[in-house]
mmCIF file of C-alpha atoms in Angstrom:
data_model
loop_
_atom_site.group_PDB
_atom_site.id
_atom_site.type_symbol
_atom_site.label_atom_id
_atom_site.label_comp_id
_atom_site.label_asym_id
_atom_site.label_seq_id
_atom_site.Cartn_x
_atom_site.Cartn_y
_atom_site.Cartn_z
ATOM 1 C CA UNK A 1 -0.484 0.068 0.208
ATOM 2 C CA UNK A 2 1.201 3.101 -0.737
ATOM 3 C CA UNK A 3 2.269 5.533 1.839
ATOM 4 C CA UNK A 4 0.697 9.248 1.839
ATOM 5 C CA UNK A 5 -0.212 12.261 4.517
ATOM 6 C CA UNK A 6 -3.729 11.365 4.976
ATOM 7 C CA UNK A 7 -4.396 15.037 6.031
ATOM 8 C CA UNK A 8 -2.192 17.344 4.331
ATOM 9 C CA UNK A 9 -2.667 21.089 4.330
ATOM 10 C CA UNK A 10 -4.448 23.108 1.960
ATOM 11 C CA UNK A 11 -1.670 22.518 -1.003
ATOM 12 C CA UNK A 12 -1.217 26.237 -2.436
ATOM 13 C CA UNK A 13 -1.779 28.220 0.244
ATOM 14 C CA UNK A 14 1.352 29.792 2.352
ATOM 15 C CA UNK A 15 -0.015 31.219 5.848
ATOM 16 C CA UNK A 16 1.806 34.465 5.973
ATOM 17 C CA UNK A 17 2.346 36.822 8.864
ATOM 18 C CA UNK A 18 -1.261 38.272 9.688
ATOM 19 C CA UNK A 19 -3.119 36.889 6.872
ATOM 20 C CA UNK A 20 -6.631 36.888 7.011
ATOM 21 C CA UNK A 21 -9.769 35.405 5.607
ATOM 22 C CA UNK A 22 -11.831 37.478 7.136
ATOM 23 C CA UNK A 23 -11.170 41.285 5.887
ATOM 24 C CA UNK A 24 -11.751 42.205 2.401
ATOM 25 C CA UNK A 25 -13.618 43.614 -0.360
ATOM 26 C CA UNK A 26 -15.988 42.026 -3.176
ATOM 27 C CA UNK A 27 -15.431 44.297 -6.391
ATOM 28 C CA UNK A 28 -17.074 43.528 -9.724
ATOM 29 C CA UNK A 29 -14.637 41.616 -12.246
ATOM 30 C CA UNK A 30 -15.791 42.477 -15.659
ATOM 31 C CA UNK A 31 -13.953 39.773 -17.847
ATOM 32 C CA UNK A 32 -15.980 37.123 -15.721
ATOM 33 C CA UNK A 33 -19.558 39.250 -15.576
ATOM 34 C CA UNK A 34 -19.002 39.506 -19.269
ATOM 35 C CA UNK A 35 -17.874 35.795 -20.101
ATOM 36 C CA UNK A 36 -20.977 34.813 -17.861
ATOM 37 C CA UNK A 37 -23.133 36.866 -18.762
ATOM 38 C CA UNK A 38 -23.130 36.535 -22.313
ATOM 39 C CA UNK A 39 -23.301 32.640 -22.212
ATOM 40 C CA UNK A 40 -26.215 33.341 -20.302
ATOM 41 C CA UNK A 41 -27.800 35.846 -22.423
ATOM 42 C CA UNK A 42 -26.841 33.602 -25.590
ATOM 43 C CA UNK A 43 -28.168 30.633 -24.197
ATOM 44 C CA UNK A 44 -31.434 32.509 -23.118
ATOM 45 C CA UNK A 45 -32.259 33.527 -26.185
ATOM 46 C CA UNK A 46 -31.148 31.549 -28.718
ATOM 47 C CA UNK A 47 -31.749 27.851 -27.396
ATOM 48 C CA UNK A 48 -35.509 28.143 -27.757
ATOM 49 C CA UNK A 49 -34.964 29.207 -30.919
ATOM 50 C CA UNK A 50 -32.692 26.243 -32.526
ATOM 51 C CA UNK A 51 -33.855 23.524 -30.211
ATOM 52 C CA UNK A 52 -33.500 20.173 -32.459
ATOM 53 C CA UNK A 53 -33.260 16.591 -30.645
ATOM 54 C CA UNK A 54 -29.620 16.349 -32.282
ATOM 55 C CA UNK A 55 -28.619 19.666 -30.609
ATOM 56 C CA UNK A 56 -29.783 18.399 -27.208
ATOM 57 C CA UNK A 57 -27.959 15.220 -27.464
ATOM 58 C CA UNK A 58 -24.389 17.275 -28.109
ATOM 59 C CA UNK A 59 -25.480 18.979 -25.240
ATOM 60 C CA UNK A 60 -25.892 15.929 -22.867
ATOM 61 C CA UNK A 61 -23.007 14.637 -24.043
ATOM 62 C CA UNK A 62 -20.659 17.322 -23.819
ATOM 63 C CA UNK A 63 -21.912 18.255 -20.424
ATOM 64 C CA UNK A 64 -21.434 15.009 -18.852
ATOM 65 C CA UNK A 65 -18.014 14.395 -20.694
ATOM 66 C CA UNK A 66 -16.461 17.043 -19.178
ATOM 67 C CA UNK A 67 -17.786 17.777 -15.686
ATOM 68 C CA UNK A 68 -17.086 13.288 -15.293
ATOM 69 C CA UNK A 69 -13.549 13.615 -16.934
ATOM 70 C CA UNK A 70 -12.476 17.107 -16.699
ATOM 71 C CA UNK A 71 -14.113 19.200 -13.964
ATOM 72 C CA UNK A 72 -14.670 16.384 -11.210
ATOM 73 C CA UNK A 73 -11.619 13.874 -12.250
ATOM 74 C CA UNK A 74 -9.238 16.263 -13.816
ATOM 75 C CA UNK A 75 -9.627 19.591 -12.574
ATOM 76 C CA UNK A 76 -10.791 18.474 -8.594
ATOM 77 C CA UNK A 77 -9.862 14.768 -7.585
ATOM 78 C CA UNK A 78 -6.470 14.890 -9.599
ATOM 79 C CA UNK A 79 -5.151 18.631 -10.182
ATOM 80 C CA UNK A 80 -6.005 20.405 -7.159
ATOM 81 C CA UNK A 81 -6.070 17.075 -4.611
ATOM 82 C CA UNK A 82 -3.903 14.494 -5.656
ATOM 83 C CA UNK A 83 -6.181 12.215 -5.138
ATOM 84 C CA UNK A 84 -4.986 9.460 -7.276
ATOM 85 C CA UNK A 85 -1.817 9.537 -9.321
ATOM 86 C CA UNK A 86 -2.014 8.751 -13.380
ATOM 87 C CA UNK A 87 0.452 9.555 -16.658
ATOM 88 C CA UNK A 88 1.278 13.424 -17.158
ATOM 89 C CA UNK A 89 -0.403 12.999 -20.654
ATOM 90 C CA UNK A 90 -3.506 11.512 -19.377
ATOM 91 C CA UNK A 91 -3.539 14.683 -16.146
ATOM 92 C CA UNK A 92 -3.224 17.084 -19.041
ATOM 93 C CA UNK A 93 -6.189 15.722 -21.449
ATOM 94 C CA UNK A 94 -8.493 15.262 -18.185
ATOM 95 C CA UNK A 95 -7.700 19.114 -17.036
ATOM 96 C CA UNK A 96 -7.993 20.241 -20.799
ATOM 97 C CA UNK A 97 -11.476 18.541 -20.506
ATOM 98 C CA UNK A 98 -12.014 20.675 -17.289
ATOM 99 C CA UNK A 99 -11.099 23.922 -18.670
ATOM 100 C CA UNK A 100 -13.700 23.257 -21.406
ATOM 101 C CA UNK A 101 -16.133 23.303 -18.714
ATOM 102 C CA UNK A 102 -15.918 27.261 -18.693
ATOM 103 C CA UNK A 103 -15.058 28.144 -14.639
ATOM 104 C CA UNK A 104 -11.292 29.141 -14.943
ATOM 105 C CA UNK A 105 -8.278 27.717 -16.609
ATOM 106 C CA UNK A 106 -5.996 25.533 -14.143
ATOM 107 C CA UNK A 107 -4.134 27.918 -12.354
ATOM 108 C CA UNK A 108 -7.431 30.031 -11.606
ATOM 109 C CA UNK A 109 -8.851 26.733 -10.211
ATOM 110 C CA UNK A 110 -6.193 25.901 -7.841
ATOM 111 C CA UNK A 111 -6.336 29.680 -6.730
ATOM 112 C CA UNK A 112 -10.150 30.008 -6.081
ATOM 113 C CA UNK A 113 -10.476 26.591 -4.786
ATOM 114 C CA UNK A 114 -7.612 26.268 -2.290
ATOM 115 C CA UNK A 115 -8.613 29.992 -0.690
ATOM 116 C CA UNK A 116 -11.932 28.751 -0.277
ATOM 117 C CA UNK A 117 -10.696 25.629 1.254
ATOM 118 C CA UNK A 118 -8.076 27.554 3.668
ATOM 119 C CA UNK A 119 -10.899 30.066 4.663
ATOM 120 C CA UNK A 120 -13.332 28.056 5.620
ATOM 121 C CA UNK A 121 -10.797 25.711 7.944
ATOM 122 C CA UNK A 122 -10.458 28.805 9.756
ATOM 123 C CA UNK A 123 -12.578 30.044 12.711
ATOM 124 C CA UNK A 124 -14.255 32.316 10.658
ATOM 125 C CA UNK A 125 -13.939 33.965 7.287
ATOM 126 C CA UNK A 126 -15.402 36.316 4.497
ATOM 127 C CA UNK A 127 -19.379 35.892 3.885
ATOM 128 C CA UNK A 128 -18.207 35.462 0.055
ATOM 129 C CA UNK A 129 -15.839 32.506 1.020
ATOM 130 C CA UNK A 130 -18.634 30.595 2.889
ATOM 131 C CA UNK A 131 -21.473 31.439 1.007
ATOM 132 C CA UNK A 132 -23.183 33.182 3.781
ATOM 133 C CA UNK A 133 -25.236 35.575 2.280
ATOM 134 C CA UNK A 134 -28.486 35.514 0.270
ATOM 135 C CA UNK A 135 -28.892 33.494 -2.443
ATOM 136 C CA UNK A 136 -29.282 36.059 -5.183
ATOM 137 C CA UNK A 137 -26.498 38.295 -3.493
ATOM 138 C CA UNK A 138 -24.277 35.012 -3.335
ATOM 139 C CA UNK A 139 -25.051 34.360 -7.086
ATOM 140 C CA UNK A 140 -24.026 38.165 -7.894
ATOM 141 C CA UNK A 141 -20.931 37.709 -5.715
ATOM 142 C CA UNK A 142 -19.870 34.200 -7.404
ATOM 143 C CA UNK A 143 -20.733 34.708 -10.871
ATOM 144 C CA UNK A 144 -19.801 38.744 -11.406
ATOM 145 C CA UNK A 145 -17.277 39.652 -8.888
ATOM 146 C CA UNK A 146 -13.882 38.615 -7.125
ATOM 147 C CA UNK A 147 -13.275 39.061 -3.406
ATOM 148 C CA UNK A 148 -10.123 40.745 -2.546
ATOM 149 C CA UNK A 149 -8.575 40.164 1.019
ATOM 150 C CA UNK A 150 -7.022 42.986 3.068
ATOM 151 C CA UNK A 151 -4.457 40.367 3.955
ATOM 152 C CA UNK A 152 -4.108 37.582 1.878
ATOM 153 C CA UNK A 153 -2.210 34.350 2.240
ATOM 154 C CA UNK A 154 0.557 33.256 -0.392
ATOM 155 C CA UNK A 155 0.155 31.401 -3.328
ATOM 156 C CA UNK A 156 2.282 28.812 -5.120
ATOM 157 C CA UNK A 157 0.717 26.629 -7.456
ATOM 158 C CA UNK A 158 3.390 24.350 -7.428
ATOM 159 C CA UNK A 159 4.300 21.815 -10.193
ATOM 160 C CA UNK A 160 1.112 23.230 -12.381
ATOM 161 C CA UNK A 161 2.389 26.974 -11.956
ATOM 162 C CA UNK A 162 5.603 25.965 -13.798
ATOM 163 C CA UNK A 163 4.082 24.186 -15.922
ATOM 164 C CA UNK A 164 4.330 25.494 -19.562
ATOM 165 C CA UNK A 165 1.550 23.636 -20.702
ATOM 166 C CA UNK A 166 -1.079 24.791 -18.224
ATOM 167 C CA UNK A 167 0.374 28.817 -18.049
ATOM 168 C CA UNK A 168 -1.000 28.567 -21.567
ATOM 169 C CA UNK A 169 -3.908 27.258 -20.653
ATOM 170 C CA UNK A 170 -4.514 30.106 -18.058
ATOM 171 C CA UNK A 171 -3.906 32.662 -20.635
ATOM 172 C CA UNK A 172 -6.085 31.330 -22.979
ATOM 173 C CA UNK A 173 -8.711 29.216 -21.326
ATOM 174 C CA UNK A 174 -11.832 30.913 -22.581
ATOM 175 C CA UNK A 175 -10.205 30.953 -26.413
ATOM 176 C CA UNK A 176 -10.345 27.127 -25.919
ATOM 177 C CA UNK A 177 -14.074 26.848 -26.915
ATOM 178 C CA UNK A 178 -13.409 28.020 -30.175
ATOM 179 C CA UNK A 179 -11.769 24.869 -31.747
ATOM 180 C CA UNK A 180 -14.813 22.939 -30.532
ATOM 181 C CA UNK A 181 -16.961 25.309 -31.498
ATOM 182 C CA UNK A 182 -15.761 25.103 -35.177
ATOM 183 C CA UNK A 183 -16.124 21.719 -35.144
ATOM 184 C CA UNK A 184 -19.492 21.823 -33.719
ATOM 185 C CA UNK A 185 -20.604 24.342 -36.446
ATOM 186 C CA UNK A 186 -19.096 22.525 -38.993
ATOM 187 C CA UNK A 187 -21.319 19.189 -38.413
ATOM 188 C CA UNK A 188 -24.266 21.004 -36.718
ATOM 189 C CA UNK A 189 -24.557 24.361 -37.316
ATOM 190 C CA UNK A 190 -25.315 27.019 -35.296
ATOM 191 C CA UNK A 191 -27.633 25.343 -33.112
ATOM 192 C CA UNK A 192 -25.008 22.928 -32.468
ATOM 193 C CA UNK A 193 -22.971 26.036 -31.175
ATOM 194 C CA UNK A 194 -25.401 27.419 -28.934
ATOM 195 C CA UNK A 195 -26.372 24.268 -27.316
ATOM 196 C CA UNK A 196 -22.922 22.312 -27.310
ATOM 197 C CA UNK A 197 -21.132 25.963 -25.898
ATOM 198 C CA UNK A 198 -22.971 28.462 -24.949
ATOM 199 C CA UNK A 199 -25.986 26.434 -22.981
ATOM 200 C CA UNK A 200 -23.287 24.103 -21.803
ATOM 201 C CA UNK A 201 -20.924 26.398 -20.558
ATOM 202 C CA UNK A 202 -23.748 28.451 -18.726
ATOM 203 C CA UNK A 203 -25.241 25.509 -17.183
ATOM 204 C CA UNK A 204 -22.003 24.240 -15.559
ATOM 205 C CA UNK A 205 -20.858 27.541 -14.235
ATOM 206 C CA UNK A 206 -24.422 28.675 -12.706
ATOM 207 C CA UNK A 207 -24.612 25.058 -11.766
ATOM 208 C CA UNK A 208 -21.647 25.183 -9.767
ATOM 209 C CA UNK A 209 -22.178 27.682 -7.946
ATOM 210 C CA UNK A 210 -25.562 26.997 -7.017
ATOM 211 C CA UNK A 211 -25.096 23.523 -5.724
ATOM 212 C CA UNK A 212 -22.115 25.182 -3.954
ATOM 213 C CA UNK A 213 -24.474 27.618 -2.299
ATOM 214 C CA UNK A 214 -27.112 24.716 -1.075
ATOM 215 C CA UNK A 215 -23.641 22.570 0.054
ATOM 216 C CA UNK A 216 -22.926 25.088 2.627
ATOM 217 C CA UNK A 217 -26.043 26.583 3.855
ATOM 218 C CA UNK A 218 -27.827 23.242 4.334
ATOM 219 C CA UNK A 219 -28.794 19.479 3.853
ATOM 220 C CA UNK A 220 -27.675 16.151 5.582
ATOM 221 C CA UNK A 221 -24.515 15.776 7.546
ATOM 222 C CA UNK A 222 -22.164 12.586 8.687
ATOM 223 C CA UNK A 223 -19.390 14.621 10.312
ATOM 224 C CA UNK A 224 -18.363 17.948 11.330
ATOM 225 C CA UNK A 225 -14.654 19.301 10.882
ATOM 226 C CA UNK A 226 -13.307 20.259 14.248
ATOM 227 C CA UNK A 227 -12.246 23.740 14.569
ATOM 228 C CA UNK A 228 -13.594 24.801 11.430
ATOM 229 C CA UNK A 229 -15.758 27.734 11.039
ATOM 230 C CA UNK A 230 -17.933 26.519 7.736
ATOM 231 C CA UNK A 231 -19.218 23.276 7.958
ATOM 232 C CA UNK A 232 -20.512 21.221 4.270
ATOM 233 C CA UNK A 233 -23.546 19.611 3.400
ATOM 234 C CA UNK A 234 -24.732 16.742 1.422
ATOM 235 C CA UNK A 235 -27.012 17.912 -1.381
ATOM 236 C CA UNK A 236 -28.576 14.464 -2.669
ATOM 237 C CA UNK A 237 -30.506 14.977 -5.552
ATOM 238 C CA UNK A 238 -27.564 16.686 -7.218
ATOM 239 C CA UNK A 239 -25.248 13.651 -7.041
ATOM 240 C CA UNK A 240 -25.385 12.572 -10.771
ATOM 241 C CA UNK A 241 -25.411 15.576 -12.556
ATOM 242 C CA UNK A 242 -22.268 16.675 -10.354
ATOM 243 C CA UNK A 243 -20.705 13.463 -10.544
ATOM 244 C CA UNK A 244 -20.527 12.889 -7.306
ATOM 245 C CA UNK A 245 -19.178 16.279 -5.938
ATOM 246 C CA UNK A 246 -22.437 16.872 -4.211
ATOM 247 C CA UNK A 247 -21.593 14.710 -1.342
ATOM 248 C CA UNK A 248 -19.877 17.708 -0.056
ATOM 249 C CA UNK A 249 -19.964 17.102 3.668
ATOM 250 C CA UNK A 250 -17.897 13.662 3.265
ATOM 251 C CA UNK A 251 -15.565 16.104 0.885
ATOM 252 C CA UNK A 252 -14.687 18.348 3.714
ATOM 253 C CA UNK A 253 -14.369 15.480 5.875
ATOM 254 C CA UNK A 254 -11.745 13.535 3.517
ATOM 255 C CA UNK A 255 -10.835 16.306 1.043
ATOM 256 C CA UNK A 256 -7.793 14.156 0.062
ATOM 257 C CA UNK A 257 -10.271 11.224 -1.180
ATOM 258 C CA UNK A 258 -10.882 9.834 -4.728
ATOM 259 C CA UNK A 259 -14.107 8.690 -3.204
ATOM 260 C CA UNK A 260 -16.448 11.246 -2.514
ATOM 261 C CA UNK A 261 -19.753 9.005 -2.315
ATOM 262 C CA UNK A 262 -18.316 7.177 0.983
ATOM 263 C CA UNK A 263 -21.551 5.625 2.210
ATOM 264 C CA UNK A 264 -24.006 3.259 0.826
ATOM 265 C CA UNK A 265 -26.140 4.248 -2.065
ATOM 266 C CA UNK A 266 -24.305 7.184 -2.283
ATOM 267 C CA UNK A 267 -23.596 7.702 -6.381
ATOM 268 C CA UNK A 268 -20.045 8.577 -7.349
ATOM 269 C CA UNK A 269 -19.496 8.673 -11.149
ATOM 270 C CA UNK A 270 -16.062 10.283 -10.778
ATOM 271 C CA UNK A 271 -14.750 8.054 -8.604
ATOM 272 C CA UNK A 272 -16.414 5.081 -10.644
ATOM 273 C CA UNK A 273 -14.322 6.397 -13.759
ATOM 274 C CA UNK A 274 -11.224 6.668 -11.472
ATOM 275 C CA UNK A 275 -11.558 2.977 -11.164
ATOM 276 C CA UNK A 276 -11.838 2.303 -14.675
ATOM 277 C CA UNK A 277 -8.729 4.164 -15.317
ATOM 278 C CA UNK A 278 -7.141 1.982 -12.605
ATOM 279 C CA UNK A 279 -8.291 -1.059 -14.399
ATOM 280 C CA UNK A 280 -6.591 0.074 -18.026
ATOM 281 C CA UNK A 281 -3.357 0.745 -15.966
ATOM 282 C CA UNK A 282 -3.644 4.543 -16.024
ATOM 283 C CA UNK A 283 -4.483 5.219 -12.396
ATOM 284 C CA UNK A 284 -2.692 3.919 -9.551
ATOM 285 C CA UNK A 285 -1.827 4.990 -5.882
ATOM 286 C CA UNK A 286 -5.806 6.104 -5.435
ATOM 287 C CA UNK A 287 -6.555 7.387 -2.244
ATOM 288 C CA UNK A 288 -9.444 6.719 0.053
ATOM 289 C CA UNK A 289 -11.253 7.319 3.821
ATOM 290 C CA UNK A 290 -9.915 4.002 4.817
ATOM 291 C CA UNK A 291 -6.827 3.937 6.823
ATOM 292 C CA UNK A 292 -7.257 7.884 7.044
ATOM 293 C CA UNK A 293 -6.370 7.551 11.081
ATOM 294 C CA UNK A 294 -4.878 11.485 11.171
ATOM 295 C CA UNK A 295 -7.699 12.716 9.193
ATOM 296 C CA UNK A 296 -10.448 11.256 11.503
ATOM 297 C CA UNK A 297 -9.152 12.960 14.529
ATOM 298 C CA UNK A 298 -10.364 16.011 13.245
ATOM 299 C CA UNK A 299 -13.834 14.713 12.540
ATOM 300 C CA UNK A 300 -17.087 14.501 14.932
ATOM 301 C CA UNK A 301 -19.508 11.831 13.823
ATOM 302 C CA UNK A 302 -23.112 13.507 13.819
ATOM 303 C CA UNK A 303 -25.463 11.507 15.259
ATOM 304 C CA UNK A 304 -28.641 10.313 13.269
#
């Protein structure tokens, strides 16, 4: 059995003297707002005018593939948490699929995820980082704004930040939709572009915020993390569309685990995909809660 740290710190965050996740200012982010707003606007106007069953099929397949292989497995469980090992070429392919989801580039995803992760482990943090505001205000903040902390921690993306490929993806992540859009346009016309790019990106980005908001507000819990100011909840109805990511209480409990749906009956397609890669010899050192003794010491089970 591989030996690994079963309770690692947040990988990319460097705690500097005086750094704090509490005080900060939320400001409108023009680039993010225009990107998310444009995708949503085109989707709202264009999808009713261009519906076809083939366009719907393209939307369904591309959404499922990019969320499963890209966001859940590539970006989250591999690039951010290193919850399994795989060949470098496969990691890049999975991360590229994650870029196509339309949330951010690889380094931006690490920064956004790890800052929130670090902040939520503290006794308190800014409402932006805790999804503590009302749904409408939180939607505006998360989809159109950025938080600037008064005393932020340091950030080091590690090997991802040193990779020329990932630095290129970080600079061009929005433009990566263009090659796919050209292929869809050539095969299925503008209907496929609107459904396969604009609607897909809008649904993925909005859904990512929506499930994240709910997962920090209400829902079932199996664990409480000691000393953490923000606790997580599961969102059972979203388990399949999020490929297992919606078992967020489990994820807070065991953030380094490749398996997020850890209880009987909890669907986790992301973990199933990793097991498929393992059967093909493309994934190994798969980390699960089994044997995570150090991490369990920080948990308090929630009694039924």
